[in-house]
Coordinates of C-alpha atoms and ligand atoms in Angstrom, one line a residue:
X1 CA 223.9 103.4 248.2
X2 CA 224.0 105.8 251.1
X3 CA 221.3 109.0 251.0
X4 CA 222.4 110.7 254.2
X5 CA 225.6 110.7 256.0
X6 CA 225.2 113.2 259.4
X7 CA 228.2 113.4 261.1
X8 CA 229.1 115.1 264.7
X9 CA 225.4 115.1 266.2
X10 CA 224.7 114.4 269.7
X11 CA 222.7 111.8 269.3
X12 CA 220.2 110.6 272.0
X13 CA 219.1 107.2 273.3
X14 CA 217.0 105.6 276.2
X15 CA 220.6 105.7 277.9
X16 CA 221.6 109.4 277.0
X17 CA 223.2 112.0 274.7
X18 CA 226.7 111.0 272.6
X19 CA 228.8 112.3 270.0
X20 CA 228.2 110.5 267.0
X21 CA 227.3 110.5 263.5
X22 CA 224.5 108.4 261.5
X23 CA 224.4 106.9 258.1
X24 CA 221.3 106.5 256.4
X25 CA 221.0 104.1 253.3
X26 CA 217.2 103.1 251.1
X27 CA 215.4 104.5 253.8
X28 CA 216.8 102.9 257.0
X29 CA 219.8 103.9 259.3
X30 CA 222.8 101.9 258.1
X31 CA 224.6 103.0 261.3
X32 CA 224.7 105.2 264.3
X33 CA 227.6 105.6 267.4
X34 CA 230.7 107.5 267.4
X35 CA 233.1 108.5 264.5
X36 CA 235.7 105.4 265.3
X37 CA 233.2 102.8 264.8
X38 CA 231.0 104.0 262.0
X39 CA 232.9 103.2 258.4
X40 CA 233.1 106.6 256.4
X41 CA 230.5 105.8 253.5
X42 CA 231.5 106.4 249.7
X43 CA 229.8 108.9 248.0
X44 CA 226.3 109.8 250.1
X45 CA 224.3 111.9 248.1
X46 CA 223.9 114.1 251.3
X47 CA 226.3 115.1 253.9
X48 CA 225.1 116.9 257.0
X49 CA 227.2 118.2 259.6
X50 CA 225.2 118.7 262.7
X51 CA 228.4 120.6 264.1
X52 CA 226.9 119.0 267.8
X53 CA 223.1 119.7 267.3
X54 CA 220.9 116.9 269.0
X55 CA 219.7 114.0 266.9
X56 CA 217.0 112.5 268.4
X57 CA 214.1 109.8 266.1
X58 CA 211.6 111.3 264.3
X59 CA 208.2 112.5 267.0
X60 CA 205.2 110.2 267.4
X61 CA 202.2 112.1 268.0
X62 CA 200.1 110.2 269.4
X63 CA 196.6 111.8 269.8
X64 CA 196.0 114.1 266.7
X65 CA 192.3 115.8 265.0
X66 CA 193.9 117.1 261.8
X67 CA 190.7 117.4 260.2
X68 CA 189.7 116.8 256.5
X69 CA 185.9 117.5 256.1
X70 CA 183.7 119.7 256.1
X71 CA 184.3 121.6 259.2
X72 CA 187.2 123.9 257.7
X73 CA 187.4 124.2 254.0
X74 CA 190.1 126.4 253.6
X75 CA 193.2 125.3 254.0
X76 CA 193.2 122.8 257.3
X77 CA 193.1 119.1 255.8
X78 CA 195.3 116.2 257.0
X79 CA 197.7 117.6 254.0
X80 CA 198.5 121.3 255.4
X81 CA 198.0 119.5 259.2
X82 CA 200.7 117.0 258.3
X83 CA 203.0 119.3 257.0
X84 CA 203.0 121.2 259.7
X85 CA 203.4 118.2 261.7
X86 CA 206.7 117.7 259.8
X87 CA 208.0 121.0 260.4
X88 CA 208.1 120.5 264.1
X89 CA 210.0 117.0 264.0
X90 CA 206.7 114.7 264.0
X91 CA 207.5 112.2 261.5
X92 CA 204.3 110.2 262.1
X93 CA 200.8 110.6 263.4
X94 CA 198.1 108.7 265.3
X95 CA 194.7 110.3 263.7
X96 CA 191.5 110.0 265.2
X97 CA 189.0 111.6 263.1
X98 CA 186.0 113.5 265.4
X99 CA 183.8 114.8 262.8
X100 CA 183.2 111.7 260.9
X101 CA 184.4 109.0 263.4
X102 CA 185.7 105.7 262.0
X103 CA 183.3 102.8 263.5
X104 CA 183.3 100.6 261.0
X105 CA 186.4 98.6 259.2
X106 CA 184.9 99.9 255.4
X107 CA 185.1 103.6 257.6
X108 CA 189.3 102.6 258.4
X109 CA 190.3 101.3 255.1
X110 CA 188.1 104.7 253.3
X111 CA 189.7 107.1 256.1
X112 CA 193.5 105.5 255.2
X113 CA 193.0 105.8 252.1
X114 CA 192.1 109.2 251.8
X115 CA 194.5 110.4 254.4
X116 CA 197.1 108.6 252.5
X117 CA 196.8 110.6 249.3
X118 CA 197.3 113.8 251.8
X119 CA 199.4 112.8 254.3
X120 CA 203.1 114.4 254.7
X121 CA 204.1 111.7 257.2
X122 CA 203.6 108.3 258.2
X123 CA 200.1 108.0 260.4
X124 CA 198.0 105.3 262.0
X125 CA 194.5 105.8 263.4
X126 CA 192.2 105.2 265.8
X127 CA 188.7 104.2 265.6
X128 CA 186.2 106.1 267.1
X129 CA 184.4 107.3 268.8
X130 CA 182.3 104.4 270.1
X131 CA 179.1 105.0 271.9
X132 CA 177.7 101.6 269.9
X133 CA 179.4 98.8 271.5
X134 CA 178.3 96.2 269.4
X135 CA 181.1 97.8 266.7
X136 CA 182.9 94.8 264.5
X137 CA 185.7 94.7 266.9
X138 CA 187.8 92.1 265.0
X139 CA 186.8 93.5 261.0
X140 CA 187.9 96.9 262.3
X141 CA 191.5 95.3 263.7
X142 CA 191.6 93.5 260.5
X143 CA 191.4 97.4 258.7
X144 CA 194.6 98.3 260.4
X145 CA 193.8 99.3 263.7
X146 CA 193.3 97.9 267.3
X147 CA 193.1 101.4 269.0
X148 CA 189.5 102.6 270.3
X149 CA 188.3 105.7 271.8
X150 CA 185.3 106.6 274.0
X151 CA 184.0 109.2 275.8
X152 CA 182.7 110.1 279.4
X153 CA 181.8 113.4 278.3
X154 CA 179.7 115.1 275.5
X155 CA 179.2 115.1 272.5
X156 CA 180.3 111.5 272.8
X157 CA 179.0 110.7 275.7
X158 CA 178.8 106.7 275.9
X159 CA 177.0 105.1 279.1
X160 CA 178.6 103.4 281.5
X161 CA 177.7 99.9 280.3
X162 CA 178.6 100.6 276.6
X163 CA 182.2 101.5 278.1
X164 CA 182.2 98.5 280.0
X165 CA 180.7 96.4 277.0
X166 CA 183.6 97.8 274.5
X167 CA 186.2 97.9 276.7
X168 CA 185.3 93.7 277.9
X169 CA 184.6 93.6 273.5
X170 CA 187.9 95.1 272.7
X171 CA 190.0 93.8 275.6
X172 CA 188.9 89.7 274.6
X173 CA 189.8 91.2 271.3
X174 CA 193.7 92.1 272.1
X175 CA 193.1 95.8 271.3
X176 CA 193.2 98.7 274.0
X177 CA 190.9 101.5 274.4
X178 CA 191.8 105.3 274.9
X179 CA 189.4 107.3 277.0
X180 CA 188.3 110.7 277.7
X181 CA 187.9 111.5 281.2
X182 CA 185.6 114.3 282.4
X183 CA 182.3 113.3 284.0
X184 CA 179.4 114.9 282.2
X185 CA 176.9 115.4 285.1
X186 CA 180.2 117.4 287.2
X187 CA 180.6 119.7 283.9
X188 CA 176.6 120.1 283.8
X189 CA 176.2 120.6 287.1
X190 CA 179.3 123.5 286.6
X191 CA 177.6 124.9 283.9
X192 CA 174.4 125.5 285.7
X193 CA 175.8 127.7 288.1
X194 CA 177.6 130.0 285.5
X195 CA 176.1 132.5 283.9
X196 CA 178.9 134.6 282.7
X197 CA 180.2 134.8 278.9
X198 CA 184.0 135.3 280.0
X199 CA 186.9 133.1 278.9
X200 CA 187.2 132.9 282.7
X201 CA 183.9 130.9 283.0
X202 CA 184.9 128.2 280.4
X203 CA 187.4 126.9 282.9
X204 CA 184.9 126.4 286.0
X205 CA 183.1 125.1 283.8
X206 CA 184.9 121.8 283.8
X207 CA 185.9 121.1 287.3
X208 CA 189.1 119.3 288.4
X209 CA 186.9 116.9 290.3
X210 CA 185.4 115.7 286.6
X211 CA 188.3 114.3 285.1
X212 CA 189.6 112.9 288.9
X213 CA 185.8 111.0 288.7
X214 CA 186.4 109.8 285.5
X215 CA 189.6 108.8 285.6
X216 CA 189.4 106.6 288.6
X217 CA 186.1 105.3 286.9
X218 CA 187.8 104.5 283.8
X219 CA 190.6 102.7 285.4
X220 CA 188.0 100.0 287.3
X221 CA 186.5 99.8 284.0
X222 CA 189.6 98.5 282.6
X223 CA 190.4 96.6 285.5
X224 CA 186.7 95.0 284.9
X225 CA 186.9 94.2 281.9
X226 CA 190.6 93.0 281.4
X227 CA 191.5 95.8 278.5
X228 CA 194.3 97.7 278.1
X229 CA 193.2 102.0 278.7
X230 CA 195.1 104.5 277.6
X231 CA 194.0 108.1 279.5
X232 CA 194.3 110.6 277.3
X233 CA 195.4 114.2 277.9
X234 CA 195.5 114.2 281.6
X235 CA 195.2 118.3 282.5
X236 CA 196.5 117.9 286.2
X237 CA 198.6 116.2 289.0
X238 CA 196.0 114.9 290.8
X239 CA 194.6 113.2 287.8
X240 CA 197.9 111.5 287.1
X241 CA 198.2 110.3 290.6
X242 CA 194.7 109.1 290.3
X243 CA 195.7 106.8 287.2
X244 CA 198.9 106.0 288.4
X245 CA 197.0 103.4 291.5
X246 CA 195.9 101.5 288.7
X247 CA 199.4 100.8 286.5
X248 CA 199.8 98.0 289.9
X249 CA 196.0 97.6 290.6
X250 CA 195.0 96.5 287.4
X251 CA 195.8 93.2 285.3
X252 CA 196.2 95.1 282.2
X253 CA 198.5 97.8 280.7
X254 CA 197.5 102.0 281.9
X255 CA 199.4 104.7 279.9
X256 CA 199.1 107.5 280.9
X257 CA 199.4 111.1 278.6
X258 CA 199.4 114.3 279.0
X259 CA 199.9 117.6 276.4
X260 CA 202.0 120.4 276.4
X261 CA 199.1 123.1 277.1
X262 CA 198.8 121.5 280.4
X263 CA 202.2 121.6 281.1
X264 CA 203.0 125.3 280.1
X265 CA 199.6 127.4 280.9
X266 CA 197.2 127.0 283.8
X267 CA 194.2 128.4 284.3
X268 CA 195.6 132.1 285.6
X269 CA 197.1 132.6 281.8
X270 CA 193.5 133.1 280.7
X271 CA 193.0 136.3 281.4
X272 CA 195.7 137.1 278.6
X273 CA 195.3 134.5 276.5
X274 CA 191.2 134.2 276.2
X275 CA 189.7 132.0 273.9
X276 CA 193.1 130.9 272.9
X277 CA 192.9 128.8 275.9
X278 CA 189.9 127.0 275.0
X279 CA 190.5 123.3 275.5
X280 CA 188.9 120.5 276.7
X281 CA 190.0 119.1 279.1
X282 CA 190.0 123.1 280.4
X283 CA 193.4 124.0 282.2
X284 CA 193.7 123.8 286.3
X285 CA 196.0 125.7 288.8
X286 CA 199.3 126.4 288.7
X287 CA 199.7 124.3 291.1
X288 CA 198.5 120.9 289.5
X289 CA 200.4 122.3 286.4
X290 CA 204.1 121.9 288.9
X291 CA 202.7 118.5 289.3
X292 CA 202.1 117.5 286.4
X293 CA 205.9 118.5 285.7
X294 CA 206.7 116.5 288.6
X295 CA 204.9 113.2 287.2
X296 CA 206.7 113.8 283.5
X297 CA 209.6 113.8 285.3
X298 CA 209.6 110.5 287.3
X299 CA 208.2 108.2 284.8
X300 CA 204.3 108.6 285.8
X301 CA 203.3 110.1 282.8
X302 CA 204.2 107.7 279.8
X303 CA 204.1 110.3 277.0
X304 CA 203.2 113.7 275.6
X305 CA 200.9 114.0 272.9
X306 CA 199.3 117.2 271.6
X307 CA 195.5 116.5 270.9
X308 CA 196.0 118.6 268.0
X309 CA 193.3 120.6 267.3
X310 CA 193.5 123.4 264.6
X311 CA 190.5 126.5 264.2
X312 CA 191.3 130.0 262.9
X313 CA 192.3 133.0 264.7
X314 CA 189.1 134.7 263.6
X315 CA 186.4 131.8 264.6
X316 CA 188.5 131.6 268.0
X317 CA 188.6 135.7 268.3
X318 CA 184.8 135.3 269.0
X319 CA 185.4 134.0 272.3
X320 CA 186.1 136.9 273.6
X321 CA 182.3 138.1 273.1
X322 CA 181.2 135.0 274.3
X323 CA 183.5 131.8 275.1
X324 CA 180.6 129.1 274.8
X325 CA 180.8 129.9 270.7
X326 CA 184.3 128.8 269.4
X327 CA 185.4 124.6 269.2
X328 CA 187.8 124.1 271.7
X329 CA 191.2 122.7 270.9
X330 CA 194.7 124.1 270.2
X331 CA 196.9 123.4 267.4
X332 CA 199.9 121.6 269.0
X333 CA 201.8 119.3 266.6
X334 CA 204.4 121.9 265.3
X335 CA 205.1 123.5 268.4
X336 CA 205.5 119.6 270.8
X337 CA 209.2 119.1 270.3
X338 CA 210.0 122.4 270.6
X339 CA 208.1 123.2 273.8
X340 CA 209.7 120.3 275.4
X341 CA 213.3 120.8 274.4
X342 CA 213.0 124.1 275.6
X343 CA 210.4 124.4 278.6
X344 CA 211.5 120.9 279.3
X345 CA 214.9 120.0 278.6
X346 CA 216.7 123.5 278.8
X347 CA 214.8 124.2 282.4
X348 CA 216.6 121.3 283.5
X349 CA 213.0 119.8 284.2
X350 CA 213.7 116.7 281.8
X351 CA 216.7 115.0 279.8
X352 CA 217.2 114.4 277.0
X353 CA 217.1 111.0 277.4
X354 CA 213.8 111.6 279.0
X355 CA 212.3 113.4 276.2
X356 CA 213.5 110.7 273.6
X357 CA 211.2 108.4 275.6
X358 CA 207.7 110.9 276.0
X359 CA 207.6 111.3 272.3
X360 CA 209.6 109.1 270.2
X361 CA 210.0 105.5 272.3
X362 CA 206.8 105.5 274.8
X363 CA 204.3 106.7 271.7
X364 CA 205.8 104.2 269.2
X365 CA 205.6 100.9 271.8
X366 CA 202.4 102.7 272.5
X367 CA 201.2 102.2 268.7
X368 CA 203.1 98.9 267.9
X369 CA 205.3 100.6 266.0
X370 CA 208.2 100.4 267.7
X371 CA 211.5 99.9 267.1
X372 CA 210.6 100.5 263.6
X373 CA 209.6 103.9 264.5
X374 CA 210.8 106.0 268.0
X375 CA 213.9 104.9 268.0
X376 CA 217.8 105.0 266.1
X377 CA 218.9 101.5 265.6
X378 CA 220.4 100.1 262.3
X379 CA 217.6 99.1 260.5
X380 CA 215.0 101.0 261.9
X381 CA 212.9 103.4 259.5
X382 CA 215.5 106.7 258.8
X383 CA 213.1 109.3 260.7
X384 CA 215.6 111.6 262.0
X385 CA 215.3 115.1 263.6
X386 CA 218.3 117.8 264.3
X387 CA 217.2 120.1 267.1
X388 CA 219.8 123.5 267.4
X389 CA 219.8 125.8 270.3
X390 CA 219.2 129.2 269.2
X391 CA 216.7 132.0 271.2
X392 CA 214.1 132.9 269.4
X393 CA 210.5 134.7 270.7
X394 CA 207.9 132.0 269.6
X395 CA 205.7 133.5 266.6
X396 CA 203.0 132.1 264.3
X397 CA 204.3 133.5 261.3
X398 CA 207.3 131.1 261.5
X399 CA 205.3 128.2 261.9
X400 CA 204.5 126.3 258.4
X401 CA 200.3 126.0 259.1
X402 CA 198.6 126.7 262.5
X403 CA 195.5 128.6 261.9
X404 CA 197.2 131.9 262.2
X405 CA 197.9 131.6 266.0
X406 CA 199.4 129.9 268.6
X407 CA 199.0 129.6 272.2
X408 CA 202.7 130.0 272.5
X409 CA 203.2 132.9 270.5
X410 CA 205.6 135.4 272.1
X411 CA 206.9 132.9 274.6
X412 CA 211.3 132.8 274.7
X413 CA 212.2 129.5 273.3
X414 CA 215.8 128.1 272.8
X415 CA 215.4 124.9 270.8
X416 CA 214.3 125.0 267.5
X417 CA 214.0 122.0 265.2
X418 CA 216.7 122.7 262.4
X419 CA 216.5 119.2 260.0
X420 CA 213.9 116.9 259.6
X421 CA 214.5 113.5 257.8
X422 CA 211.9 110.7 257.3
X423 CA 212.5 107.3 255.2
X424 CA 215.8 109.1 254.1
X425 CA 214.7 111.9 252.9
X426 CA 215.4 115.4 254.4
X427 CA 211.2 116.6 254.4
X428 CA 211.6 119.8 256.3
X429 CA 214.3 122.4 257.5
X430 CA 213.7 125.0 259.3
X431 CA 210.2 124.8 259.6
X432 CA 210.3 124.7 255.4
X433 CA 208.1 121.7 254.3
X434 CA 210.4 119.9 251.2
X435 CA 207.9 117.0 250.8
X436 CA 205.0 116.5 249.2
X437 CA 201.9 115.3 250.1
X438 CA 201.2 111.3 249.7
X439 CA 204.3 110.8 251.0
X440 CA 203.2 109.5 254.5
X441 CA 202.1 105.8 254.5
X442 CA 199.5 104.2 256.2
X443 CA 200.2 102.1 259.2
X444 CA 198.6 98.9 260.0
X445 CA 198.7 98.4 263.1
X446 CA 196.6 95.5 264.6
X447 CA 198.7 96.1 268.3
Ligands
ZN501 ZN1 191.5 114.5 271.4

């Protein structure tokens, strides 16, 4: 029985971009090349002609807050977050929940559960964050995930031996650790000499030198302790070429990630943008923005993640009085695909092929979900997306759920994400959610 039959895409793989068409059968793809070698099917309940838009697998976010507690009661939960996640081509979601972190293995079953009868897409998560190092590495695995965060920086500020001690914990265990690098006593130290309220000040406040500390810190750790790290939202070049010494230096896998807000805004956009800027790791020159282009270009940087982070326009208006008030943290995850097909691949700074690999391949091997997710091989889960080339001027209002606001708005985009498909279903076109929450599945992923 065949659910989706999408003929004359340009489909993308690791290898590049070919005219082809894809057949999609109980969830799965049944087959994918050109129109001479795939059979015609019988009767699909759906036919889509992609009349040459780009087909590429379904968007792994890697590094997502969606949020469902306490902190925002109206309308941001990992339902309206996932959805929105959907509308921009993200078919699944690594969650790492900051409010109420997951530290225990009851805490990952309870948290899957409840995301589960929410989520619009498929999502894993991550448990953390650890300052305790004596957590129940293994009964936490067992839960579902092998994935652990920790924190060189408030609020989660762990010491230097409890990093060492998880990261020798979880590295024994088979797991890998993510990290946030900014060195507290650089950003207090930055702090102390600031006295002014303006969005300005948020950015010196959270020096270039901190996250170059604490990456290179991070990376001996790993090397120390034999564990896998993952460095999370790198905000510059020089941090990148900082990790990059220890992908040969150290025993163990480095990946390395960065986000879109690092890639399109630098610290000189702050004067428009304001508290809209807000972000932590905060955003550097101009300069260390071109090279962090540079290192998404030739492979240094492993993937692009959002570190999704979703506040009202109102709450994050207030940082214009005074910046220290609002959370930091942009809402990312329906703008990623978009940003990169147009910033990325239409300024000839990436390929396609390239792109495939930042969000879909690199995130899914990344998350052990891979080639079941991240990729369009027969048999594989049917998360598809059909990108079209159209200008547009970016705008909130078109956008399913981001708080009201996005850092993008006004910005001249030409890719938009047209079709989204996941396990054979079509969930979302153009930017209109067809799903329904509970859809997404849990993903147990002991790595
Ligand atoms: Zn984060």
């Amino acid at each position: 029985m065949t659910d989706v039959h999408i003929r004359d895409a340009r489909v993308v793989t690791p290898d590049g971009v070919q005219r082809g068409e894809i057949v999609i059968s109980d969830g799965a793809i049944d087959a994918v090349g050109p129109a001479s070698s795939v059979p015609t099917p019988s009767e699909p309940d759906t036919v889509i002609d992609a009349d040459g838009m780009v087909a590429l697998p379904g968007a792994i976010d890697g590094h997502t807050h969606m949020h469902d507690d306490e902190l925002f009661p109206d309308g941001i939960d990992f339902a309206s977050q996932t959805a929105s996640a959907v509308a921009g081509g993200v078919t699944t979601v690594i969650e790492l929940p900051t409010q109420k972190p997951v530290t225990t293995p009851d805490a990952v079953r309870k948290k899957a559960e409840t995301c589960a009868a929410l989520a619009y897409v498929d999502f894993g998560l991550v448990a953390g964050n650890i300052q305790d190092p004596e957590i129940n590495v293994a009964g936490i695995m067992d839960a579902g995930t092998a994935d652990f965060k920790t924190f060189t920086a408030d609020p989660y500020l762990a010491s230097d031996e409890s990093i060492a001690r998880l990261m020798r914990r979880v590295g024994d265990a088979g797991g890998t650790v993510r990290v946030h690098c900014e060195t507290q006593g650089l950003l207090d130290d930055a702090r102390s000499t600031i006295a002014s309220d303006e969005p300005e000040a948020y950015m010196d406040s959270r020096p270039l030198e901190a996250e170059l500390d604490a990456i290179s810190r991070a990376g001996y750790f790993a090397e120390y302790a034999d564990c896998p790290l993952h460095v999370v939202h790198i905000s510059s070049g020089s941090g990148t070429r900082e990790a990059d010494r220890f992908k040969s230096r150290a025993n163990v896998p480095v990946t390395l990630e960065t986000c879109p807000q690092y890639l399109a805004f630098s610290k000189a956009d702050v004067a428009e943008k304001g508290p809209f800027l807000k972000v932590n790791p905060s955003l550097k020159s101009d300069t260390e923005r071109e090279r962090l282009w540079d290192a998404v270009q030739d492979g240094t940087i492993d993937l692009v993640a959002t570190d999704h982070f979703p506040t009202y326009r109102d709450s994050r208006a207030a940082g214009w009085e005074d910046i220290w008030e609002p959370y930091a943290g942009l809402p990312g995850v329906e703008t990623m695909v978009e940003f990169l097909a147009s910033e990325g691949v239409h300024e000839d700074r990436i390929s396609w092929p390239r792109l495939h690999e930042l969000v879909c391949a690199a995130p899914a091997r990344k998350a052990g979900i891979y080639p079941r997710k991240g990729s369009l091989q027969v048999g594989t889960d049917a998360d598809v997306m059909l990108i079209r080339t159209e200008e547009y001027e970016v705008s909130a209002e078109d956008h399913t759920f981001v708080g009201g606001w996005t850092p993008y708005e006004g910005r001249h985009w030409n890719a938009r994400v047209d079709t989204v498909i996941a396990g054979g279903e079509i969930v979302a076109k153009d930017h209109e959610v067809r799903s329904t929450a509970g859809r997404g599945q849990f993903l147990h992923r002991p790595l």
